[in-house]
Short mmCIF file of C-alpha atoms and ligand atoms in Angstrom, two decimals:
data_model
loop_
_atom_site.label_atom_id
_atom_site.label_comp_id
_atom_site.label_asym_id
_atom_site.label_seq_id
_atom_site.Cartn_x
_atom_site.Cartn_y
_atom_site.Cartn_z
CA MET A 197 46.38 121.40 9.90
CA GLU A 198 49.64 122.96 10.80
CA ALA A 199 47.84 125.89 12.35
CA LEU A 200 45.67 123.58 14.43
CA GLY A 201 48.81 121.73 15.57
CA ARG A 202 50.44 124.98 16.74
CA PHE A 203 47.22 125.90 18.50
CA LYS A 204 47.18 122.54 20.31
CA ASN A 205 50.82 123.02 21.31
CA LYS A 206 50.01 126.46 22.67
CA LEU A 207 47.05 125.02 24.54
CA ASN A 208 49.28 122.35 26.04
CA VAL A 209 51.76 124.96 27.21
CA ILE A 210 49.02 127.10 28.74
CA LEU A 211 47.49 124.01 30.36
CA GLY A 212 50.93 123.02 31.64
CA PHE A 213 51.39 126.43 33.27
CA ALA A 214 47.91 126.28 34.72
CA ILE A 215 48.56 122.86 36.30
CA ALA A 216 51.94 123.96 37.58
CA PHE A 217 50.35 127.08 39.08
CA PHE A 218 47.65 124.95 40.67
CA ILE A 219 50.21 122.60 42.23
CA VAL A 220 52.29 125.49 43.55
CA SER A 221 49.17 127.11 44.98
CA CYS A 222 48.19 123.87 46.65
CA GLY A 223 51.72 123.58 47.98
CA ASN A 224 51.48 127.05 49.44
CA GLU A 225 48.13 126.26 50.96
CA THR A 226 49.61 123.23 52.70
CA THR A 227 52.54 125.26 54.05
CA LYS A 228 50.23 127.99 55.26
CA THR A 229 48.06 125.49 57.11
CA GLU A 230 51.16 123.95 58.68
CA ASP A 231 52.39 127.41 59.68
CA VAL A 232 49.12 128.10 61.41
CA VAL A 233 49.24 124.75 63.21
CA ILE A 234 52.86 125.37 64.32
CA GLN A 235 52.01 128.89 65.46
CA GLN A 236 49.08 127.59 67.45
CA LYS A 237 51.30 124.97 69.07
CA ILE A 238 53.82 127.69 70.10
CA GLU A 239 51.07 129.84 71.59
CA VAL A 240 49.67 126.90 73.54
CA LYS A 241 53.17 126.08 74.81
CA LYS A 242 53.72 129.45 76.62
CA ILE A 243 54.38 128.79 80.26
CA PRO A 244 51.56 130.44 82.22
CA THR A 245 52.61 133.43 84.32
CA PRO A 246 52.45 132.48 88.00
CA SER A 247 50.56 134.62 90.48
CA PHE A 248 52.79 136.90 92.56
CA ASP A 249 52.02 136.43 96.26
CA SER A 250 52.12 139.83 97.94
CA ASP A 251 51.79 138.33 101.46
CA SER A 252 55.00 136.46 100.79
CA ALA A 253 56.75 139.57 99.41
CA TYR A 254 55.57 141.58 102.42
CA ALA A 255 57.04 138.94 104.77
CA TYR A 256 60.41 139.24 102.95
CA VAL A 257 60.35 143.01 103.41
CA LYS A 258 59.50 142.66 107.10
CA ALA A 259 62.21 140.03 107.68
CA GLN A 260 64.82 142.52 106.44
CA VAL A 261 63.41 145.37 108.54
CA ASP A 262 63.37 143.09 111.60
CA PHE A 263 67.17 142.82 111.48
CA GLY A 264 67.28 146.55 112.21
CA PRO A 265 68.67 149.19 109.82
CA ARG A 266 71.10 147.44 107.41
CA VAL A 267 73.71 150.16 107.70
CA PRO A 268 77.14 149.17 106.29
CA GLY A 269 79.49 147.96 109.01
CA THR A 270 76.73 146.91 111.47
CA PRO A 271 75.78 143.36 112.61
CA ALA A 272 72.28 143.87 111.11
CA HIS A 273 73.90 144.50 107.73
CA ALA A 274 75.99 141.31 107.96
CA LYS A 275 73.05 139.17 109.11
CA CYS A 276 70.75 140.46 106.40
CA ALA A 277 73.30 139.63 103.69
CA ASP A 278 73.29 136.01 104.87
CA TYR A 279 69.49 136.00 104.97
CA ILE A 280 69.14 137.25 101.37
CA ALA A 281 71.85 134.89 100.06
CA ASP A 282 70.32 131.87 101.86
CA LYS A 283 66.83 132.64 100.54
CA LEU A 284 68.09 132.88 96.96
CA LYS A 285 70.04 129.62 97.34
CA SER A 286 66.93 127.89 98.69
CA TYR A 287 65.11 128.84 95.46
CA GLY A 288 67.72 127.16 93.27
CA PHE A 289 69.85 130.20 92.47
CA ASN A 290 73.61 130.00 92.22
CA VAL A 291 74.70 132.73 94.63
CA MET A 292 77.98 134.57 94.98
CA ILE A 293 78.91 137.53 97.14
CA GLN A 294 81.09 140.10 95.44
CA ASN A 295 83.31 141.70 98.06
CA GLY A 296 85.15 144.97 97.58
CA VAL A 297 86.43 147.89 99.62
CA VAL A 298 84.88 151.31 99.01
CA THR A 299 85.43 154.70 100.61
CA THR A 300 82.41 156.84 101.48
CA TYR A 301 82.27 160.67 101.25
CA ASP A 302 83.05 160.89 105.01
CA LYS A 303 86.26 158.92 104.37
CA LYS A 304 85.10 155.68 105.96
CA LYS A 305 86.11 152.41 104.38
CA PHE A 306 83.58 149.60 104.08
CA ASN A 307 83.72 146.07 102.79
CA LEU A 308 80.78 146.01 100.41
CA LYS A 309 78.77 142.89 99.62
CA ASN A 310 76.96 142.77 96.29
CA ILE A 311 74.75 139.68 96.39
CA ILE A 312 74.65 138.16 92.89
CA ALA A 313 72.36 135.25 92.07
CA SER A 314 71.71 133.34 88.84
CA PHE A 315 68.83 131.11 87.81
CA ASN A 316 68.92 128.85 84.72
CA GLU A 317 72.61 129.49 84.18
CA ASP A 318 72.67 127.48 80.94
CA LYS A 319 70.21 129.85 79.22
CA GLN A 320 71.65 132.38 76.77
CA THR A 321 68.74 134.83 76.99
CA ARG A 322 68.87 136.45 80.42
CA ILE A 323 67.28 139.32 82.20
CA LEU A 324 68.65 141.10 85.23
CA LEU A 325 66.59 142.27 88.20
CA CYS A 326 68.26 144.53 90.72
CA SER A 327 67.70 146.50 93.85
CA HIS A 328 69.78 147.88 96.70
CA TRP A 329 69.71 146.15 100.05
CA ASP A 330 71.62 148.55 102.33
CA THR A 331 69.99 151.16 104.60
CA ARG A 332 70.93 154.84 104.69
CA PRO A 333 72.84 155.65 107.91
CA ILE A 334 70.94 158.91 108.48
CA ALA A 335 67.35 160.24 108.21
CA GLU A 336 68.27 163.76 107.14
CA LYS A 337 64.80 164.71 105.93
CA ASP A 338 63.19 164.06 109.32
CA THR A 339 62.70 166.74 111.94
CA LYS A 340 64.15 164.62 114.74
CA ASP A 341 66.88 162.00 115.10
CA LYS A 342 68.28 163.03 111.73
CA ASP A 343 71.60 161.39 112.58
CA LYS A 344 70.00 157.96 113.14
CA PRO A 345 68.99 155.55 110.39
CA GLY A 346 65.35 154.81 109.54
CA ASP A 347 64.01 151.31 108.89
CA GLY A 348 64.50 151.55 105.14
CA ALA A 349 61.35 149.50 104.57
CA ASN A 350 60.55 151.04 101.22
CA ASP A 351 63.99 152.47 100.45
CA GLY A 352 65.89 149.21 100.10
CA ALA A 353 63.85 146.35 101.57
CA SER A 354 60.85 146.65 99.19
CA GLY A 355 62.84 145.96 96.01
CA VAL A 356 64.63 142.99 97.57
CA GLY A 357 61.29 141.69 98.90
CA VAL A 358 59.75 141.72 95.41
CA ALA A 359 62.89 140.10 93.95
CA LEU A 360 62.77 137.30 96.55
CA GLU A 361 59.12 136.53 95.78
CA ILE A 362 59.92 136.47 92.06
CA ALA A 363 62.79 134.08 92.87
CA ARG A 364 60.39 131.80 94.76
CA GLN A 365 57.98 131.79 91.82
CA LEU A 366 60.81 130.91 89.41
CA SER A 367 61.64 127.90 91.59
CA LEU A 368 58.02 126.69 91.28
CA SER A 369 57.58 127.20 87.52
CA ASN A 370 60.63 127.23 85.31
CA PRO A 371 60.61 130.11 82.77
CA GLU A 372 62.10 129.88 79.26
CA ILE A 373 64.90 132.32 80.05
CA GLY A 374 67.65 132.84 82.60
CA VAL A 375 67.18 135.40 85.37
CA ASP A 376 69.90 137.10 87.40
CA ILE A 377 69.26 139.04 90.58
CA ILE A 378 71.79 141.53 91.94
CA CYS A 379 71.25 143.10 95.33
CA PHE A 380 73.63 146.06 95.34
CA ASP A 381 75.22 147.24 98.55
CA ILE A 382 75.99 150.81 99.73
CA GLU A 383 73.66 152.61 97.36
CA ASP A 384 72.33 154.96 100.02
CA TYR A 385 75.44 156.40 101.71
CA GLY A 386 75.60 159.41 99.40
CA THR A 387 75.65 163.15 99.85
CA SER A 388 75.19 166.06 97.49
CA GLY A 389 78.13 166.80 95.28
CA TYR A 390 80.88 164.66 93.96
CA ASP A 391 84.01 163.22 95.52
CA GLU A 392 87.02 163.56 93.21
CA GLY A 393 84.63 163.49 90.25
CA GLN A 394 82.95 160.33 91.48
CA SER A 395 79.36 160.16 92.67
CA THR A 396 79.03 159.40 96.39
CA TRP A 397 75.85 157.33 95.78
CA CYS A 398 75.51 153.82 94.35
CA LEU A 399 78.94 152.63 95.49
CA GLY A 400 78.02 148.95 95.12
CA SER A 401 76.78 149.26 91.55
CA GLN A 402 79.67 151.56 90.62
CA TYR A 403 82.07 148.89 91.91
CA TRP A 404 80.23 146.12 90.03
CA SER A 405 80.17 148.02 86.73
CA LYS A 406 83.96 148.29 86.85
CA ASN A 407 84.44 144.73 88.16
CA LEU A 408 81.81 142.51 86.54
CA HIS A 409 81.26 139.31 88.55
CA LYS A 410 81.84 137.31 85.34
CA PRO A 411 83.99 138.48 82.44
CA ASN A 412 81.72 139.62 79.58
CA TYR A 413 78.59 139.21 81.70
CA ASN A 414 75.60 140.31 79.69
CA ALA A 415 71.83 140.39 79.89
CA LYS A 416 69.20 141.33 77.34
CA PHE A 417 67.96 144.05 79.69
CA GLY A 418 67.84 145.01 83.35
CA ILE A 419 65.12 146.28 85.69
CA LEU A 420 65.98 148.11 88.91
CA MET A 421 63.39 148.28 91.67
CA ASP A 422 63.78 151.18 94.10
CA MET A 423 60.98 152.13 96.50
CA VAL A 424 58.37 149.81 95.00
CA GLY A 425 56.09 149.31 98.03
CA GLY A 426 54.66 152.72 98.88
CA PRO A 427 50.87 153.09 99.30
CA ASP A 428 49.29 154.45 96.07
CA ALA A 429 52.73 154.71 94.51
CA ILE A 430 52.96 156.14 91.04
CA PHE A 431 55.72 155.13 88.68
CA VAL A 432 56.33 157.54 85.84
CA LYS A 433 58.94 157.03 83.14
CA GLU A 434 62.32 158.00 84.57
CA GLY A 435 64.81 160.00 82.51
CA ILE A 436 67.98 157.88 82.56
CA SER A 437 65.83 154.81 81.80
CA VAL A 438 64.20 156.52 78.81
CA GLU A 439 67.55 157.79 77.57
CA TYR A 440 69.34 154.42 77.71
CA ALA A 441 66.53 151.87 77.43
CA SER A 442 63.29 153.37 76.12
CA ALA A 443 62.15 150.08 74.55
CA VAL A 444 62.41 148.37 77.94
CA VAL A 445 60.49 151.22 79.62
CA ASP A 446 57.72 150.86 77.01
CA LYS A 447 57.65 147.07 77.37
CA VAL A 448 57.24 147.23 81.15
CA TRP A 449 54.71 150.10 81.20
CA GLU A 450 52.64 148.47 78.42
CA THR A 451 52.73 145.12 80.21
CA ALA A 452 51.54 146.74 83.44
CA SER A 453 48.65 148.43 81.69
CA ARG A 454 47.72 145.24 79.77
CA ILE A 455 47.35 143.24 83.01
CA GLY A 456 45.49 145.97 84.88
CA TYR A 457 48.14 148.01 86.70
CA GLY A 458 48.01 151.12 84.53
CA ASN A 459 46.99 153.12 87.61
CA TYR A 460 50.47 152.48 89.10
CA PHE A 461 52.52 152.67 85.90
CA ILE A 462 51.62 156.00 84.34
CA PRO A 463 52.82 156.56 80.77
CA GLN A 464 53.76 160.09 81.71
CA LYS A 465 56.64 162.16 80.46
CA LYS A 466 60.07 161.39 81.76
CA TYR A 467 61.70 163.09 84.71
CA PHE A 468 65.28 162.95 85.89
CA ILE A 469 66.31 161.70 89.30
CA GLY A 470 69.91 162.51 90.13
CA GLU A 471 71.04 158.96 89.59
CA ASP A 472 70.41 155.44 90.76
CA ASP A 473 72.03 152.00 90.44
CA HIS A 474 70.65 151.53 86.91
CA LYS A 475 72.95 154.30 85.66
CA TYR A 476 75.95 152.04 86.34
CA VAL A 477 74.25 148.94 84.91
CA ASN A 478 73.73 150.97 81.74
CA GLU A 479 77.37 152.03 81.82
CA ALA A 480 78.26 148.33 81.90
CA GLY A 481 76.42 148.01 78.57
CA ILE A 482 73.14 146.49 79.76
CA PRO A 483 70.03 148.57 78.95
CA CYS A 484 68.47 148.99 82.38
CA ILE A 485 65.42 150.88 83.64
CA ASP A 486 64.44 152.10 87.10
CA ILE A 487 61.02 151.53 88.64
CA ILE A 488 61.08 154.20 91.33
CA GLU A 489 58.29 156.01 93.11
CA TYR A 490 58.39 159.70 92.41
CA ASN A 491 55.78 162.40 92.79
CA GLN A 492 55.67 164.36 89.55
CA THR A 493 53.46 167.04 91.15
CA THR A 494 55.70 167.84 94.11
CA GLY A 495 58.84 167.09 92.13
CA ALA A 496 60.18 164.98 94.99
CA PHE A 497 60.24 161.46 96.35
CA ALA A 498 57.39 160.43 98.69
CA ASP A 499 57.34 162.32 102.01
CA TYR A 500 58.60 159.37 104.09
CA HIS A 501 61.79 159.22 101.95
CA HIS A 502 64.91 159.41 104.17
CA THR A 503 62.80 159.86 107.32
CA HIS A 504 61.85 157.61 110.23
CA ASN A 505 58.46 157.13 108.57
CA ASP A 506 60.03 154.80 106.01
CA ASN A 507 58.87 151.84 108.10
CA MET A 508 56.43 148.96 107.52
CA ASN A 509 53.56 151.50 107.42
CA ALA A 510 55.09 152.75 104.18
CA ILE A 511 54.58 149.31 102.61
CA ASP A 512 51.34 148.42 100.83
CA LYS A 513 50.84 144.88 99.57
CA LYS A 514 48.82 146.18 96.61
CA THR A 515 51.81 148.11 95.30
CA LEU A 516 54.14 145.11 95.80
CA LYS A 517 51.62 143.04 93.81
CA ALA A 518 51.40 145.57 90.95
CA VAL A 519 55.17 145.63 90.52
CA GLY A 520 55.78 141.93 91.16
CA GLN A 521 53.00 140.68 88.87
CA THR A 522 54.09 143.03 86.08
CA LEU A 523 57.67 141.75 86.29
CA LEU A 524 56.55 138.11 86.36
CA GLU A 525 54.48 138.81 83.23
CA VAL A 526 57.54 140.33 81.55
CA ILE A 527 59.73 137.34 82.53
CA TYR A 528 57.27 134.65 81.41
CA SER A 529 56.55 136.42 78.09
CA GLU A 530 60.25 136.49 77.20
CA LYS A 531 61.74 133.76 74.96
C1 AHN B 281 69.47 160.48 94.65
O1 AHN B 281 68.83 160.76 95.64
C2 AHN B 281 70.63 161.26 94.20
N1 AHN B 281 69.18 159.42 93.90
C3 AHN B 281 68.16 158.52 94.25
C4 AHN B 281 68.78 157.28 94.65
C5 AHN B 281 68.15 156.78 95.87
C6 AHN B 281 68.38 157.16 97.15
N2 AHN B 281 67.27 155.83 95.91
C7 AHN B 281 66.95 155.60 97.13
N3 AHN B 281 67.62 156.39 97.92
ZN1 ZN B 282 67.65 156.38 99.83
#
């Protein structure tokens, strides 16, 4: 009898465990189902990526070119700054102009204007888009009129044009994150060599990196656009970008290929340009990449670079679309 009693007790214990296990399993099942439902809700909630309008971007590039070359110290330069600032304000950005005095390699002093614009200022997660908006004062790679500026349609205006169209799209469909746009001044007044150890290029971004517009300004990552409108442009992975921000390079190149622009964004080995504005954004502690047209075969920039052929004929709406749509996809996928 005693033995039977012990057996019953044992059975009860085993049964108890079995029931407990069953309840826990059921509990887990319920949680798992809820998880799936919640996950589905999050996926459904993603704000759809708007369609980048390349006609609009093209018009923004042309509007800048129509002012004439935006060479520092000229009326065209001053008028274009107002144009860019007004456009960004009209799309709901908070805009400030950072003023500063810089000295160029030929010992001229200029009052630079970095145009700095913020969207969704209350958002903690931010990304930074940048470009330069000034025009080079010379066309040294041309055979004639080397001492006169070109139109700077691709070199300067294209990046700002894409940024302005992205700004317009942000105003129409609010993303989950904050976006800052900086149009750097006096990027393109450089010469070979250094001036007292300082680079003669990228004077606006160099100034900004040492004098941030807001103390402790930060962004999750930055994307510089430089010469992003050339016909059949190819963007390969640039060296400084890969060195400082390889995860951002991969994110952007993978995004481009996922949405069908892998023919523009080639996952090819890195190359080094001398420098560009993103170098100084990286020095300010923000991982920043450069989308810049570069011909890996010739080992040079496109043949219109720093010539009088860098005019509206050097702008192709299809390239503006490839870059603009890729960046919108990146922005609207970010949380
Ligand atoms: C140099 O040519 C040293 N760096 C490329 C920066 C640049 C000039 N981008 C446009 N123009
Ligand atoms: Zn240039």
